[in-house]
XYZ file of N, CA and C in Angstrom:
621
model
N -34.383 -18.121 -8.214
C -33.761 -17.707 -6.938
C -32.878 -16.487 -7.161
N -31.945 -16.599 -8.136
C -31.034 -15.479 -8.423
C -31.814 -14.261 -8.888
N -32.878 -14.526 -9.689
C -33.688 -13.417 -10.219
C -34.370 -12.689 -9.074
N -34.967 -13.474 -8.130
C -35.660 -12.802 -7.021
C -34.675 -12.060 -6.128
N -33.433 -12.603 -5.955
C -32.446 -11.901 -5.163
C -32.057 -10.611 -5.842
N -31.914 -10.657 -7.172
C -31.575 -9.464 -7.938
C -32.668 -8.418 -7.809
N -33.930 -8.864 -7.899
C -35.061 -7.935 -7.752
C -35.075 -7.312 -6.381
N -34.795 -8.151 -5.351
C -34.761 -7.634 -3.973
C -33.690 -6.545 -3.835
N -32.529 -6.807 -4.422
C -31.424 -5.838 -4.324
C -31.776 -4.535 -5.030
N -32.449 -4.656 -6.194
C -32.855 -3.460 -6.930
C -33.878 -2.682 -6.125
N -34.823 -3.406 -5.545
C -35.861 -2.767 -4.738
C -35.240 -2.051 -3.518
N -34.322 -2.738 -2.856
C -33.642 -2.143 -1.712
C -32.841 -0.920 -2.157
N -32.199 -1.028 -3.289
C -31.417 0.096 -3.838
C -32.310 1.326 -4.008
N -33.474 1.087 -4.576
C -34.376 2.204 -4.836
C -34.922 2.784 -3.531
N -35.204 1.913 -2.554
C -35.706 2.381 -1.261
C -34.671 3.229 -0.524
N -33.390 2.828 -0.674
C -32.313 3.549 0.043
C -31.711 4.686 -0.769
N -32.102 4.755 -2.058
C -31.580 5.828 -2.898
C -30.134 5.656 -3.281
N -29.701 4.387 -3.388
C -28.287 4.133 -3.714
C -28.189 2.803 -4.483
N -27.397 2.784 -5.541
C -27.268 1.574 -6.347
C -26.349 0.581 -5.644
N -26.880 -0.596 -5.261
C -26.095 -1.588 -4.550
C -25.468 -2.630 -5.452
N -25.953 -2.725 -6.692
C -25.395 -3.676 -7.653
C -25.316 -3.019 -9.026
N -24.496 -3.577 -9.945
C -24.447 -3.021 -11.295
C -25.812 -2.993 -11.971
N -26.654 -4.032 -11.708
C -27.990 -4.061 -12.301
C -28.846 -2.915 -11.782
N -28.667 -2.611 -10.486
C -29.447 -1.512 -9.891
C -29.101 -0.180 -10.515
N -27.871 -0.030 -10.968
C -27.453 1.240 -11.620
C -28.350 1.481 -12.850
N -28.584 0.413 -13.614
C -29.404 0.540 -14.835
C -30.855 0.902 -14.480
N -31.393 0.244 -13.450
C -32.753 0.541 -13.018
C -32.861 1.991 -12.558
N -31.825 2.441 -11.870
C -31.821 3.809 -11.359
C -31.897 4.830 -12.472
N -31.197 4.527 -13.562
C -31.181 5.460 -14.691
C -32.578 5.607 -15.270
N -33.342 4.501 -15.243
C -34.698 4.540 -15.804
C -35.730 5.046 -14.805
N -35.546 4.691 -13.531
C -36.583 5.020 -12.516
C -35.921 5.619 -11.284
N -35.587 6.886 -11.323
C -34.899 7.498 -10.157
C -35.856 7.897 -9.025
N -36.637 6.902 -8.551
C -37.543 7.176 -7.435
C -37.718 5.886 -6.623
N -38.374 5.979 -5.490
C -38.525 4.826 -4.587
C -39.409 3.730 -5.160
N -39.401 2.547 -4.539
C -40.214 1.436 -5.024
C -41.686 1.609 -4.685
N -42.556 0.798 -5.298
C -43.978 0.825 -4.994
C -44.740 1.843 -5.807
N -46.070 1.710 -5.790
C -46.887 2.584 -6.647
C -46.837 4.056 -6.228
N -46.457 4.297 -4.944
C -46.391 5.689 -4.486
C -44.947 6.209 -4.451
N -44.065 5.437 -5.060
C -42.634 5.794 -5.021
C -42.338 7.189 -5.537
N -42.993 7.569 -6.621
C -42.728 8.895 -7.203
C -43.232 10.014 -6.298
N -44.320 9.738 -5.588
C -44.960 10.774 -4.780
C -44.311 10.913 -3.389
N -43.432 9.948 -3.048
C -42.901 9.917 -1.689
C -41.802 10.964 -1.514
N -42.216 12.205 -1.442
C -41.243 13.291 -1.312
C -41.451 14.031 0.025
N -42.258 13.440 0.918
C -42.552 14.131 2.156
C -41.281 14.291 3.001
N -41.298 15.265 3.889
C -40.164 15.486 4.755
C -40.049 14.347 5.768
N -38.865 13.766 5.867
C -38.657 12.663 6.792
C -38.221 13.214 8.145
N -38.565 12.495 9.218
C -38.142 12.907 10.549
C -36.622 12.701 10.682
N -36.048 13.366 11.702
C -34.602 13.209 11.942
C -34.253 11.733 12.157
N -35.111 11.048 12.901
C -34.869 9.633 13.159
C -34.871 8.838 11.860
N -35.854 9.106 11.002
C -35.957 8.368 9.735
C -34.732 8.619 8.848
N -34.251 9.849 8.847
C -33.067 10.201 8.041
C -31.849 9.420 8.536
N -31.682 9.359 9.856
C -30.522 8.653 10.452
C -30.635 7.170 10.225
N -31.852 6.648 10.401
C -32.087 5.219 10.191
C -31.735 4.829 8.750
N -32.203 5.641 7.812
C -31.953 5.345 6.383
C -30.457 5.367 6.077
N -29.735 6.316 6.677
C -28.287 6.398 6.418
C -27.578 5.175 6.969
N -28.014 4.725 8.156
C -27.439 3.508 8.740
C -27.730 2.305 7.854
N -28.960 2.238 7.328
C -29.329 1.111 6.450
C -28.537 1.144 5.141
N -28.285 2.370 4.653
C -27.488 2.496 3.422
C -26.095 1.935 3.614
N -25.484 2.294 4.731
C -24.123 1.795 4.992
C -24.127 0.274 5.181
N -25.097 -0.216 5.930
C -25.219 -1.662 6.161
C -25.400 -2.422 4.858
N -26.246 -1.881 3.994
C -26.549 -2.543 2.719
C -25.340 -2.586 1.813
N -24.504 -1.557 1.860
C -23.317 -1.537 0.979
C -22.309 -2.620 1.362
N -22.325 -3.001 2.648
C -21.454 -4.106 3.082
C -22.208 -5.417 3.215
N -23.541 -5.352 3.051
C -24.346 -6.564 3.082
C -24.257 -7.289 4.413
N -24.248 -6.546 5.535
C -24.078 -7.211 6.828
C -25.348 -7.110 7.672
N -25.432 -7.957 8.675
C -26.590 -7.967 9.578
C -26.444 -6.852 10.622
N -27.560 -6.483 11.211
C -27.572 -5.407 12.211
C -26.637 -5.701 13.389
N -26.635 -6.940 13.854
C -25.783 -7.307 15.009
C -24.310 -7.087 14.677
N -23.913 -7.424 13.429
C -22.527 -7.232 13.020
C -22.178 -5.752 13.007
N -23.108 -4.968 12.458
C -22.896 -3.507 12.359
C -22.725 -2.904 13.765
N -23.563 -3.321 14.682
C -23.491 -2.794 16.047
C -22.161 -3.145 16.700
N -21.691 -4.368 16.468
C -20.394 -4.794 17.052
C -19.255 -3.902 16.547
N -19.262 -3.661 15.241
C -18.172 -2.845 14.665
C -18.297 -1.397 15.141
N -19.549 -0.908 15.301
C -19.741 0.450 15.798
C -19.150 0.582 17.207
N -19.405 -0.393 18.060
C -18.868 -0.351 19.430
C -17.347 -0.359 19.415
N -16.773 -1.107 18.505
C -15.312 -1.147 18.369
C -14.808 0.217 17.901
N -15.503 0.799 16.928
C -15.104 2.116 16.382
C -15.177 3.183 17.474
N -16.154 3.066 18.344
C -16.351 4.055 19.400
C -15.170 4.039 20.388
N -14.549 2.884 20.514
C -13.408 2.766 21.452
C -12.099 3.316 20.873
N -12.065 3.554 19.576
C -10.850 4.056 18.952
C -10.681 5.549 19.218
N -9.453 6.028 19.041
C -9.143 7.431 19.297
C -9.720 8.383 18.264
N -9.839 7.902 17.027
C -10.270 8.762 15.896
C -11.775 9.021 15.954
N -12.275 9.776 14.966
C -13.714 10.043 14.870
C -14.445 8.728 14.663
N -15.495 8.503 15.437
C -16.198 7.208 15.427
C -16.718 6.838 14.050
N -17.347 7.778 13.345
C -17.922 7.487 12.037
C -16.869 7.070 11.019
N -15.739 7.767 11.055
C -14.643 7.432 10.115
C -14.071 6.076 10.448
N -13.861 5.818 11.736
C -13.335 4.503 12.164
C -14.284 3.382 11.751
N -15.592 3.633 11.879
C -16.600 2.633 11.535
C -16.434 2.167 10.096
N -16.342 3.125 9.185
C -16.200 2.787 7.764
C -14.846 2.085 7.509
N -13.814 2.573 8.139
C -12.475 1.985 7.926
C -12.435 0.538 8.419
N -13.054 0.275 9.563
C -13.081 -1.106 10.077
C -13.935 -2.024 9.184
N -15.071 -1.507 8.731
C -15.913 -2.305 7.813
C -15.168 -2.624 6.533
N -14.383 -1.655 6.062
C -13.672 -1.818 4.789
C -12.582 -2.884 4.872
N -12.107 -3.167 6.093
C -11.047 -4.184 6.246
C -11.620 -5.606 6.371
N -12.942 -5.723 6.227
C -13.535 -7.069 6.167
C -13.002 -7.771 4.923
N -12.828 -9.070 5.001
C -12.274 -9.832 3.880
C -13.169 -9.742 2.646
N -14.501 -9.860 2.842
C -15.383 -9.842 1.652
C -15.337 -8.471 0.947
N -15.236 -7.392 1.739
C -15.157 -6.044 1.138
C -13.895 -5.893 0.314
N -12.776 -6.430 0.795
C -11.521 -6.282 0.064
C -11.458 -7.193 -1.162
N -12.119 -8.350 -1.084
C -12.241 -9.222 -2.267
C -12.984 -8.479 -3.380
N -14.044 -7.756 -2.985
C -14.813 -6.946 -3.961
C -13.951 -5.803 -4.507
N -13.340 -5.015 -3.624
C -12.542 -3.862 -4.075
C -11.416 -4.261 -5.007
N -10.870 -5.474 -4.748
C -9.723 -5.953 -5.555
C -10.134 -6.349 -6.962
N -11.458 -6.492 -7.195
C -11.932 -6.866 -8.524
C -12.072 -8.362 -8.715
N -12.033 -9.136 -7.604
C -12.151 -10.601 -7.711
C -13.634 -11.000 -7.811
N -14.519 -10.066 -7.558
C -15.971 -10.319 -7.621
C -16.649 -9.047 -8.134
N -17.907 -9.192 -8.540
C -18.646 -8.071 -9.141
C -19.540 -7.341 -8.141
N -19.979 -8.075 -7.118
C -20.851 -7.511 -6.080
C -20.396 -8.004 -4.717
N -20.872 -7.359 -3.653
C -20.503 -7.803 -2.313
C -21.046 -9.212 -2.037
N -22.200 -9.540 -2.611
C -22.765 -10.905 -2.414
C -21.855 -11.947 -3.068
N -21.337 -11.654 -4.248
C -20.414 -12.581 -4.924
C -19.109 -12.710 -4.131
N -18.648 -11.591 -3.590
C -17.404 -11.627 -2.802
C -17.582 -12.494 -1.560
N -18.733 -12.330 -0.898
C -19.002 -13.150 0.284
C -19.058 -14.634 -0.068
N -19.710 -14.915 -1.194
C -19.821 -16.295 -1.645
C -18.447 -16.909 -1.887
N -17.561 -16.130 -2.512
C -16.207 -16.628 -2.787
C -15.477 -16.999 -1.496
N -15.699 -16.197 -0.456
C -15.060 -16.460 0.835
C -15.689 -17.690 1.488
N -17.018 -17.715 1.576
C -17.748 -18.796 2.248
C -17.496 -20.150 1.578
N -17.361 -20.136 0.247
C -17.142 -21.374 -0.493
C -15.669 -21.775 -0.527
N -14.879 -21.130 0.316
C -13.482 -21.535 0.544
C -12.577 -21.382 -0.666
N -12.722 -20.254 -1.353
C -11.871 -19.976 -2.501
C -10.772 -18.962 -2.186
N -10.790 -18.394 -0.986
C -9.890 -17.266 -0.678
C -8.871 -17.608 0.409
N -7.617 -17.262 0.132
C -6.531 -17.441 1.094
C -6.104 -16.071 1.634
N -5.713 -16.045 2.898
C -5.083 -14.865 3.472
C -3.726 -15.321 3.999
N -2.659 -14.744 3.454
C -1.292 -15.155 3.801
C -1.130 -16.673 3.634
N -1.741 -17.199 2.566
C -1.584 -18.617 2.235
C -2.482 -19.564 3.013
N -3.277 -19.028 3.941
C -4.174 -19.889 4.725
C -5.622 -19.653 4.314
N -6.388 -20.725 4.248
C -7.797 -20.659 3.851
C -8.590 -19.919 4.919
N -9.372 -18.914 4.491
C -10.256 -18.209 5.422
C -11.663 -18.211 4.802
N -12.646 -18.743 5.558
C -14.003 -18.831 4.991
C -14.985 -17.955 5.758
N -14.476 -16.952 6.479
C -15.312 -16.029 7.272
C -15.294 -14.667 6.620
N -16.399 -14.222 6.001
C -16.427 -12.922 5.330
C -16.070 -11.758 6.240
N -16.376 -11.883 7.540
C -16.114 -10.775 8.480
C -14.669 -10.746 8.958
N -13.836 -11.686 8.513
C -12.422 -11.729 8.929
C -11.789 -10.357 8.683
N -11.126 -9.821 9.691
C -10.470 -8.507 9.585
C -9.063 -8.665 9.016
N -8.862 -8.158 7.843
C -7.549 -8.224 7.203
C -6.666 -7.130 7.800
N -5.429 -7.494 8.119
C -4.499 -6.520 8.710
C -3.579 -5.968 7.608
N -3.138 -4.722 7.755
C -2.172 -4.161 6.787
C -0.965 -5.085 6.661
N -0.561 -5.327 5.418
C 0.561 -6.221 5.136
C 0.122 -7.619 4.769
N -1.129 -7.966 5.038
C -1.611 -9.306 4.696
C -1.989 -9.386 3.205
N -1.792 -10.577 2.643
C -2.041 -10.813 1.228
C -3.279 -11.700 1.052
N -4.171 -11.233 0.199
C -5.399 -11.975 -0.135
C -5.176 -12.576 -1.519
N -5.538 -13.840 -1.680
C -5.365 -14.461 -2.983
C -6.439 -15.523 -3.215
N -6.870 -15.629 -4.469
C -7.775 -16.727 -4.809
C -6.950 -18.000 -4.799
N -7.470 -19.034 -4.161
C -6.795 -20.325 -4.052
C -6.343 -20.808 -5.437
N -5.088 -21.269 -5.600
C -4.597 -21.697 -6.908
C -5.550 -22.644 -7.648
N -6.108 -23.611 -6.911
C -7.006 -24.576 -7.550
C -8.275 -23.884 -8.078
N -8.716 -22.851 -7.385
C -9.950 -22.144 -7.763
C -9.748 -21.166 -8.910
N -8.501 -20.779 -9.151
C -8.225 -19.759 -10.163
C -8.639 -20.179 -11.578
N -8.717 -21.500 -11.789
C -9.106 -21.999 -13.115
C -10.614 -21.926 -13.348
N -11.376 -21.665 -12.294
C -12.845 -21.609 -12.432
C -13.256 -20.374 -13.233
N -14.312 -20.516 -14.018
C -14.737 -19.444 -14.921
C -14.944 -18.093 -14.234
N -15.646 -18.011 -13.100
C -15.866 -16.683 -12.490
C -14.542 -15.960 -12.173
N -13.525 -16.725 -11.739
C -12.252 -16.102 -11.393
C -11.421 -15.806 -12.644
N -11.576 -16.614 -13.673
C -10.919 -16.301 -14.954
C -11.449 -14.985 -15.518
N -12.769 -14.827 -15.401
C -13.431 -13.594 -15.851
C -12.899 -12.398 -15.048
N -12.777 -12.596 -13.743
C -12.262 -11.523 -12.862
C -10.814 -11.179 -13.219
N -10.000 -12.203 -13.433
C -8.581 -11.997 -13.728
C -8.391 -11.234 -15.038
N -9.361 -11.374 -15.936
C -9.299 -10.662 -17.234
C -9.734 -9.188 -17.091
N -10.116 -8.807 -15.861
C -10.485 -7.406 -15.616
C -11.925 -7.078 -15.946
N -12.775 -8.113 -16.057
C -14.162 -7.894 -16.509
C -15.005 -7.097 -15.523
N -14.623 -7.067 -14.235
C -15.449 -6.351 -13.249
C -15.027 -4.888 -13.068
N -13.890 -4.534 -13.628
C -13.372 -3.181 -13.391
C -14.306 -2.100 -13.939
N -15.115 -2.448 -14.951
C -16.004 -1.447 -15.539
C -17.141 -1.051 -14.603
N -17.480 -1.909 -13.625
C -18.593 -1.579 -12.726
C -18.097 -1.232 -11.322
N -16.800 -1.434 -11.063
C -16.267 -1.144 -9.725
C -15.618 0.239 -9.719
N -15.564 0.857 -8.528
C -14.868 2.142 -8.437
C -13.382 1.955 -8.722
N -12.675 3.049 -8.959
C -11.217 2.962 -9.159
C -10.578 2.269 -7.980
N -9.504 1.566 -8.258
C -8.809 0.822 -7.203
C -8.281 1.794 -6.147
N -8.676 1.611 -4.866
C -8.196 2.539 -3.841
C -6.726 2.350 -3.535
N -6.090 3.416 -3.036
C -4.645 3.419 -2.826
C -4.186 2.472 -1.719
N -5.108 2.026 -0.842
C -4.700 1.136 0.239
C -4.562 -0.306 -0.209
N -4.860 -0.591 -1.474
C -4.731 -1.936 -2.013
C -3.688 -1.982 -3.112
N -2.862 -3.016 -3.103
C -1.917 -3.278 -4.194
C -2.376 -4.576 -4.831
N -2.888 -4.480 -6.068
C -3.532 -5.641 -6.695
C -2.805 -6.090 -7.961
N -2.562 -7.389 -8.068
C -2.102 -8.016 -9.308
C -3.280 -8.858 -9.800
N -4.099 -8.237 -10.630
C -5.365 -8.884 -10.996
C -5.148 -10.194 -11.751
N -4.169 -10.225 -12.653
C -3.952 -11.468 -13.438
C -3.552 -12.648 -12.522
N -2.960 -12.319 -11.393
C -2.591 -13.364 -10.428
C -3.656 -13.538 -9.347
N -4.735 -12.739 -9.445
C -5.806 -12.749 -8.427
C -5.225 -12.646 -7.024
N -4.340 -11.648 -6.890
C -3.606 -11.423 -5.636
C -3.709 -9.958 -5.238
N -3.934 -9.692 -3.961
C -4.029 -8.302 -3.489
C -3.420 -8.208 -2.102
N -2.781 -7.080 -1.854
C -2.237 -6.836 -0.509
C -2.868 -5.574 0.066
N -3.304 -5.666 1.328
C -3.765 -4.462 2.011
C -2.508 -3.774 2.527
N -2.092 -2.693 1.860
C -0.792 -2.089 2.190
C -0.870 -1.245 3.454
N -2.044 -0.714 3.775
C -2.207 0.085 4.990
C -3.699 0.172 5.309
N -3.987 0.700 6.469
C -5.391 0.871 6.841
C -6.063 1.896 5.916
N -7.255 1.604 5.441
C -7.967 2.578 4.591
C -8.269 3.864 5.364
N -8.352 4.970 4.631
C -8.820 6.213 5.230
C -10.244 6.432 4.729
N -11.115 6.932 5.593
C -12.526 7.086 5.221
C -12.715 7.780 3.887
N -11.929 8.849 3.644
C -12.093 9.632 2.402
C -11.839 8.808 1.143
N -11.076 7.737 1.275
C -10.717 6.909 0.102
C -11.708 5.764 -0.117
N -12.474 5.449 0.898
C -13.333 4.253 0.820
C -14.562 4.562 -0.056
N -14.763 3.792 -1.137
C -15.849 4.099 -2.091
C -17.222 3.630 -1.632
N -17.669 4.156 -0.478
C -19.054 3.934 -0.057
C -19.720 5.291 0.115
N -21.034 5.333 -0.126
C -21.803 6.556 0.014
C -22.443 6.570 1.386
N -22.012 7.491 2.225
C -22.562 7.532 3.577
C -22.205 8.827 4.290
N -23.211 9.412 4.945
C -22.977 10.542 5.864
C -22.746 9.892 7.225
N -21.470 9.645 7.535
C -21.171 8.820 8.715
C -21.658 9.452 10.010
N -21.709 10.762 10.088
C -22.166 11.421 11.317
C -23.602 11.040 11.644
N -24.426 10.889 10.615
C -25.819 10.493 10.829
C -25.906 9.084 11.412
N -24.991 8.215 10.990
C -24.955 6.845 11.530
C -24.548 6.878 12.993
N -23.564 7.688 13.297
C -23.116 7.837 14.689
C -24.285 8.341 15.548
N -25.003 9.344 15.027
C -26.155 9.906 15.760
C -27.239 8.851 15.963
N -27.436 7.999 14.959
C -28.458 6.947 15.078
C -28.113 6.017 16.242
N -26.853 5.551 16.289
C -26.462 4.597 17.345
C -26.264 5.255 18.706
N -26.105 6.573 18.732
C -25.862 7.276 19.978
C -27.142 7.779 20.621
N -28.270 7.523 19.970
C -29.534 8.114 20.472
C -29.943 7.527 21.815
């Protein structure tokens, strides 16, 4: 099961041209082309629609969310005063599972989501099991004290995931040994470690 999920993630990574997991990074180094027997030859010019669709899928895949969730956040971003594309990424980044990943408590977005769903994560001392929960600036995320003794979290607390994760962004204050993180302020798009041409995503949804 885990193997097939890993293969799926690698395949999706290659199709979207972006490494979604640490394992995909290694595959990319060996095979920097799309999946399938015609992957190497697939260099044809893509239509404007295809380019925008792919960019939207890339952003969605980096957060591991469903299309309906993405559309909801896009509509919310559109209502904000700032640039829609930037707001979209900033709102996605304040998801609980995304911040669990950024803080180094998990190695991949799938692991981060699992930690939340399996009731290992507290926000301001209260159990939250919804990965889409929007963390507000000033709120504290922590691995439940009882869960901290579990091997995956012990590994995380030792800093084992930092080698595959981007540098800690400035909007997070993390005490990794305590498996504790605070969202000190709203993320700014430029600081968020996702690969995306946000304007193309806006154009896709505005068509």
